[in-house]
XYZ file of N, CA and C in Angstrom:
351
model
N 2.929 41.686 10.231
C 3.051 42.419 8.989
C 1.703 42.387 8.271
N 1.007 43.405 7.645
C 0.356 43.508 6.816
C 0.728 44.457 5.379
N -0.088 43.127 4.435
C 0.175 43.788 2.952
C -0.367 44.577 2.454
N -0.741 45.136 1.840
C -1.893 46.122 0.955
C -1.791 45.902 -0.162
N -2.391 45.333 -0.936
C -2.161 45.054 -2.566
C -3.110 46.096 -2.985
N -2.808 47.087 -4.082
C -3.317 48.013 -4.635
C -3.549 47.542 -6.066
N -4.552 47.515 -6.443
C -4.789 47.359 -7.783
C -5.338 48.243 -8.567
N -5.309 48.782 -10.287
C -5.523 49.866 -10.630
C -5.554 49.765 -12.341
N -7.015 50.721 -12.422
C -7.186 49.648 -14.009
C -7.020 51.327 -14.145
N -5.841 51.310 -15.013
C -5.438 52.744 -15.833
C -5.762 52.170 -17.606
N -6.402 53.559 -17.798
C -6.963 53.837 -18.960
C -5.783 53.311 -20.221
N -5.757 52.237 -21.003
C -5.018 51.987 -21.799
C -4.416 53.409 -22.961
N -4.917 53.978 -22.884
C -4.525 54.989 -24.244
C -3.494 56.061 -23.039
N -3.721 56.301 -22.052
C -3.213 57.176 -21.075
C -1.906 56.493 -20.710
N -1.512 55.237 -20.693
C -0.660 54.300 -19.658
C 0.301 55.010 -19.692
N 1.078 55.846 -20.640
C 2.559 56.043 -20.066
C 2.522 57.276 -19.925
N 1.139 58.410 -20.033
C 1.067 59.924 -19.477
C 0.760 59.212 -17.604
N 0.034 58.038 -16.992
C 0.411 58.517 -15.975
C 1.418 57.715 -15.021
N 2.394 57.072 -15.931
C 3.377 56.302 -15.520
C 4.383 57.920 -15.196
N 4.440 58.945 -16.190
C 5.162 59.869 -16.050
C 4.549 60.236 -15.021
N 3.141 60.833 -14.753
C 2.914 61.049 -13.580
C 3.068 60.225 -12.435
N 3.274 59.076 -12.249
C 3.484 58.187 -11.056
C 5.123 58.375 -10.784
N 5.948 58.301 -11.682
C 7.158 58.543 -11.357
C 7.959 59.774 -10.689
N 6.942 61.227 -11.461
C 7.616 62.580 -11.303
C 7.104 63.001 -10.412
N 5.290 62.639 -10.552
C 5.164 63.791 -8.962
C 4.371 62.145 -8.227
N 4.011 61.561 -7.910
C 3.365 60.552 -6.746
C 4.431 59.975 -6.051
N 5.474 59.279 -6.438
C 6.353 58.619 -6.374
C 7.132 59.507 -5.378
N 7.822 60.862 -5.437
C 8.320 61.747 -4.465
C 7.169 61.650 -3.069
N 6.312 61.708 -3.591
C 5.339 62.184 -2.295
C 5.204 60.448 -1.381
N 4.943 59.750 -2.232
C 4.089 58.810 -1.872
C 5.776 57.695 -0.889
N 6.475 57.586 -1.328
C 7.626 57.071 -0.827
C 8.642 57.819 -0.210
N 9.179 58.903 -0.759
C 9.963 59.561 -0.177
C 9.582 60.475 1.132
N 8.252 61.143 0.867
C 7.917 62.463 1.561
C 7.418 61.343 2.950
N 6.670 60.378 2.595
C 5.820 59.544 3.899
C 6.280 58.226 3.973
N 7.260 58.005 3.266
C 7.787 56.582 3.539
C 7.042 55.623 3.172
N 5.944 55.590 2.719
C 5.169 54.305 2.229
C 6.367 53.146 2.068
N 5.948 51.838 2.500
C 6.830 50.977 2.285
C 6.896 49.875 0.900
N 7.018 50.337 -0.084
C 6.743 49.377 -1.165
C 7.579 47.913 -1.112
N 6.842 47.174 -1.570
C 7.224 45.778 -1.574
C 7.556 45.567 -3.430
N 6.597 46.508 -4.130
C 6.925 45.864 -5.784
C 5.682 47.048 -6.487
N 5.629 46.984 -7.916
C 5.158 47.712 -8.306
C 4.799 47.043 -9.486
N 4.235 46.545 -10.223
C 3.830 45.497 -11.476
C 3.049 45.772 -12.712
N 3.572 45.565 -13.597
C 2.386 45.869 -14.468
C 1.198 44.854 -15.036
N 0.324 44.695 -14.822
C -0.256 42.892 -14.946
C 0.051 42.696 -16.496
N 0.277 41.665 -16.533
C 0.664 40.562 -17.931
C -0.791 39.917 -18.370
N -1.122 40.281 -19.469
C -2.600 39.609 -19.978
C -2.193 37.991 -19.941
N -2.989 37.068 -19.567
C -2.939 35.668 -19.400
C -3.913 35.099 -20.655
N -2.955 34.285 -21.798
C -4.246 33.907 -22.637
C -5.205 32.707 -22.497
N -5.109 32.446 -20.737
C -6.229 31.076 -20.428
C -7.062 31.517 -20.111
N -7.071 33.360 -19.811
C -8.103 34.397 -19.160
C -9.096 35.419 -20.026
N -10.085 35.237 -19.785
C -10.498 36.562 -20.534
C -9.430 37.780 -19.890
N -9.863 39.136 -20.943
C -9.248 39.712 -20.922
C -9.651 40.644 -19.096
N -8.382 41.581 -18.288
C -8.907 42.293 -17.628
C -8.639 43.454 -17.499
N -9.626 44.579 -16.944
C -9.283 45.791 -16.946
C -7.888 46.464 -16.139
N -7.917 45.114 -14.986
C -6.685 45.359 -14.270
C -5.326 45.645 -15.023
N -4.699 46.753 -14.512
C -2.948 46.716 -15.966
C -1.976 47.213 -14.514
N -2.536 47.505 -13.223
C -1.358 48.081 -12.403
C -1.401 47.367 -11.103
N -0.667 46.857 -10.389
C -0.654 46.130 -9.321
C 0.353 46.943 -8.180
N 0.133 47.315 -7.095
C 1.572 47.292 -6.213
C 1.270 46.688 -5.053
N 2.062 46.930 -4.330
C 1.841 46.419 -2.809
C 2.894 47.215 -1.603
N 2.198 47.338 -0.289
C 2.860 47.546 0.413
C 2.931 47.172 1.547
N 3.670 47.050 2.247
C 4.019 46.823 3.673
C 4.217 46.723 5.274
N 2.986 47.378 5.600
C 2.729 47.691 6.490
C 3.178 47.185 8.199
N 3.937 47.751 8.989
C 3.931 46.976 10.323
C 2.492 46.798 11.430
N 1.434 47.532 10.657
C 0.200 47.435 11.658
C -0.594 48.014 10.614
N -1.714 47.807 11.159
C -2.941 48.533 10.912
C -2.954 50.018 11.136
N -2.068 50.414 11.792
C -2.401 51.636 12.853
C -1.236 52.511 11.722
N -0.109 51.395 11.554
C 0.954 52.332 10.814
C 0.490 52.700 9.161
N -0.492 51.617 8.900
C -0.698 51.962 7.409
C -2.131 53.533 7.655
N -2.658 53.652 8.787
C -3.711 54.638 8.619
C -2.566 55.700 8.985
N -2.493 55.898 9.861
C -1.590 56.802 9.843
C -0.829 57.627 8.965
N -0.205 57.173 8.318
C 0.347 57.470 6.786
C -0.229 57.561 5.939
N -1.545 57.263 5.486
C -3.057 57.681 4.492
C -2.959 58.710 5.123
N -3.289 59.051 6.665
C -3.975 59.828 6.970
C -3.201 61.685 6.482
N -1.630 60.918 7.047
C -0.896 62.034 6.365
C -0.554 62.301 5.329
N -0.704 61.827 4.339
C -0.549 61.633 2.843
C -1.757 62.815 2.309
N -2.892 62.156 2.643
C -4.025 62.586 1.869
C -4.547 64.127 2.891
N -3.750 64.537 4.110
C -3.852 65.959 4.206
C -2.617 66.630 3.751
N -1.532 66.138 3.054
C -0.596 66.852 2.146
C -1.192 67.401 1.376
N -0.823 68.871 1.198
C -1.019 69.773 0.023
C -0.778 69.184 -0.940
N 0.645 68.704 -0.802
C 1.546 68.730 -2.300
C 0.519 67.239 -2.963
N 0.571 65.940 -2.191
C -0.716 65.006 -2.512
C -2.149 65.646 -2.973
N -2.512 66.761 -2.310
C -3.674 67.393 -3.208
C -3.676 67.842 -4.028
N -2.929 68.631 -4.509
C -2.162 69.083 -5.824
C -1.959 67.893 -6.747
N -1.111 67.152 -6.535
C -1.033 65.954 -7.510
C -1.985 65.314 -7.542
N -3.125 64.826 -6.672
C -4.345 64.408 -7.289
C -5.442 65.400 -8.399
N -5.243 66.224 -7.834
C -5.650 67.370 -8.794
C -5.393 67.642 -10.086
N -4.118 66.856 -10.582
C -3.600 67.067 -11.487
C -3.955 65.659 -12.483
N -4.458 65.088 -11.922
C -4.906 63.971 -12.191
C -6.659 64.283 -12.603
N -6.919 64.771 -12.866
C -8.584 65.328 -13.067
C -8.396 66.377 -13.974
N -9.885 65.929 -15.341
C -9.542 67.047 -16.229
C -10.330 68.674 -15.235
N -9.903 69.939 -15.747
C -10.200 70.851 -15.059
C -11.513 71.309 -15.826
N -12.016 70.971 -17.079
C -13.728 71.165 -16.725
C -14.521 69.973 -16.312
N -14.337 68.864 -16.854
C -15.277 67.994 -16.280
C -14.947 67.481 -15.226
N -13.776 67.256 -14.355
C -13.089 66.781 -12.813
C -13.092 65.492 -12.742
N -13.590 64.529 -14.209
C -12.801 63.195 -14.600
C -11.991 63.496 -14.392
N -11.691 61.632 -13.838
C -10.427 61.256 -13.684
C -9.484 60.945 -14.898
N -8.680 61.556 -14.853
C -7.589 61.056 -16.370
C -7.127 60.029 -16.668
N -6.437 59.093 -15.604
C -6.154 58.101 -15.379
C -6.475 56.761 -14.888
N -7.919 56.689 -13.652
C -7.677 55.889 -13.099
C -9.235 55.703 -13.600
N -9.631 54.364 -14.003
C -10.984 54.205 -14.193
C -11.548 53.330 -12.739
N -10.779 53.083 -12.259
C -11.165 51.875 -10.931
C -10.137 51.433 -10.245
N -9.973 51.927 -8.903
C -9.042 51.868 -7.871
C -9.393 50.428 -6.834
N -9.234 49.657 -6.483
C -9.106 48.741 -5.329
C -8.264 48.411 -4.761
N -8.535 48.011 -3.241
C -7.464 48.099 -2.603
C -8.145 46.844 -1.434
N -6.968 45.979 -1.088
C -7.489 44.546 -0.025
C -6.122 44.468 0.683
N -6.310 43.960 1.646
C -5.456 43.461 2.654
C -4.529 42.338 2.794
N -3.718 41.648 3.196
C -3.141 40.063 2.870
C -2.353 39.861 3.864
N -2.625 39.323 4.543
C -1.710 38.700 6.332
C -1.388 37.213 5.738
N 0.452 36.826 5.796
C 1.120 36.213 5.269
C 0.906 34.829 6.111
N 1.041 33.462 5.379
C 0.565 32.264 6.013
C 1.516 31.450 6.744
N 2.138 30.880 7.501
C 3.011 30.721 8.465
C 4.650 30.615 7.438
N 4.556 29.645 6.219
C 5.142 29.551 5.679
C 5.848 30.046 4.445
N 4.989 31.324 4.875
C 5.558 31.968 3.377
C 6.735 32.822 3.664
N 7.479 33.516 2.571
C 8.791 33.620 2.483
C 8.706 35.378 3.320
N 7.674 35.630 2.961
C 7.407 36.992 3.255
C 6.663 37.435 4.477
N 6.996 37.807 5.433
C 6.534 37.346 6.855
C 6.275 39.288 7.380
């Protein structure tokens, strides 16, 4: 099994224009249309032992291979309807992003004992 933890510092003043967008149009595409396998979806909790971080969106997913998680990018991101909804996500004169100021994305292969295998 491999994880994909997605992390995603959305613009505080925007948070619930693209929560509507994550729900109405990504969410159809991104799970239903290609099956992405979600494990959780989070919103990070400010910690007051921490400075503050830009991070506010967390998910993760599930992958049975390497091969199965490209695969499914690969078809995702030649979907129309995924181009369209990224599109919609960008203002139409300047082609800023509306939402997302900084996307990352890392890997996580589970340790013999963990619950999640």
């Amino acid at each position: 099994m491999l994880y994909e933890l997605r992390s995603y510092d959305i613009r505080p003043e925007r948070w619930d224009d693209y929560l509507n967008w994550a729900y109405t149009t990504a969410w159809p595409i991104l799970f239903e249309a290609h099956g992405f396998p979600l494990v959780g979806w989070w919103q990070v909790v400010p910690n007051a032992d921490e400075p503050p971080s830009s991070t506010n969106l967390q998910w993760i997913l599930a992958w049975e291979s390497e091969e199965q998680r490209n695969e499914r990018w690969a078809a995702l991101l030649d979907d129309d309807a995924w181009k369209a909804a990224v599109a919609a996500t960008r203002d139409p004169a300047s082609g800023d992003r509306l939402y997302h100021l900084r996307t990352r994305y890392r890997f996580l292969r589970p340790l013999p004992r963990s619950p999640l295998q």
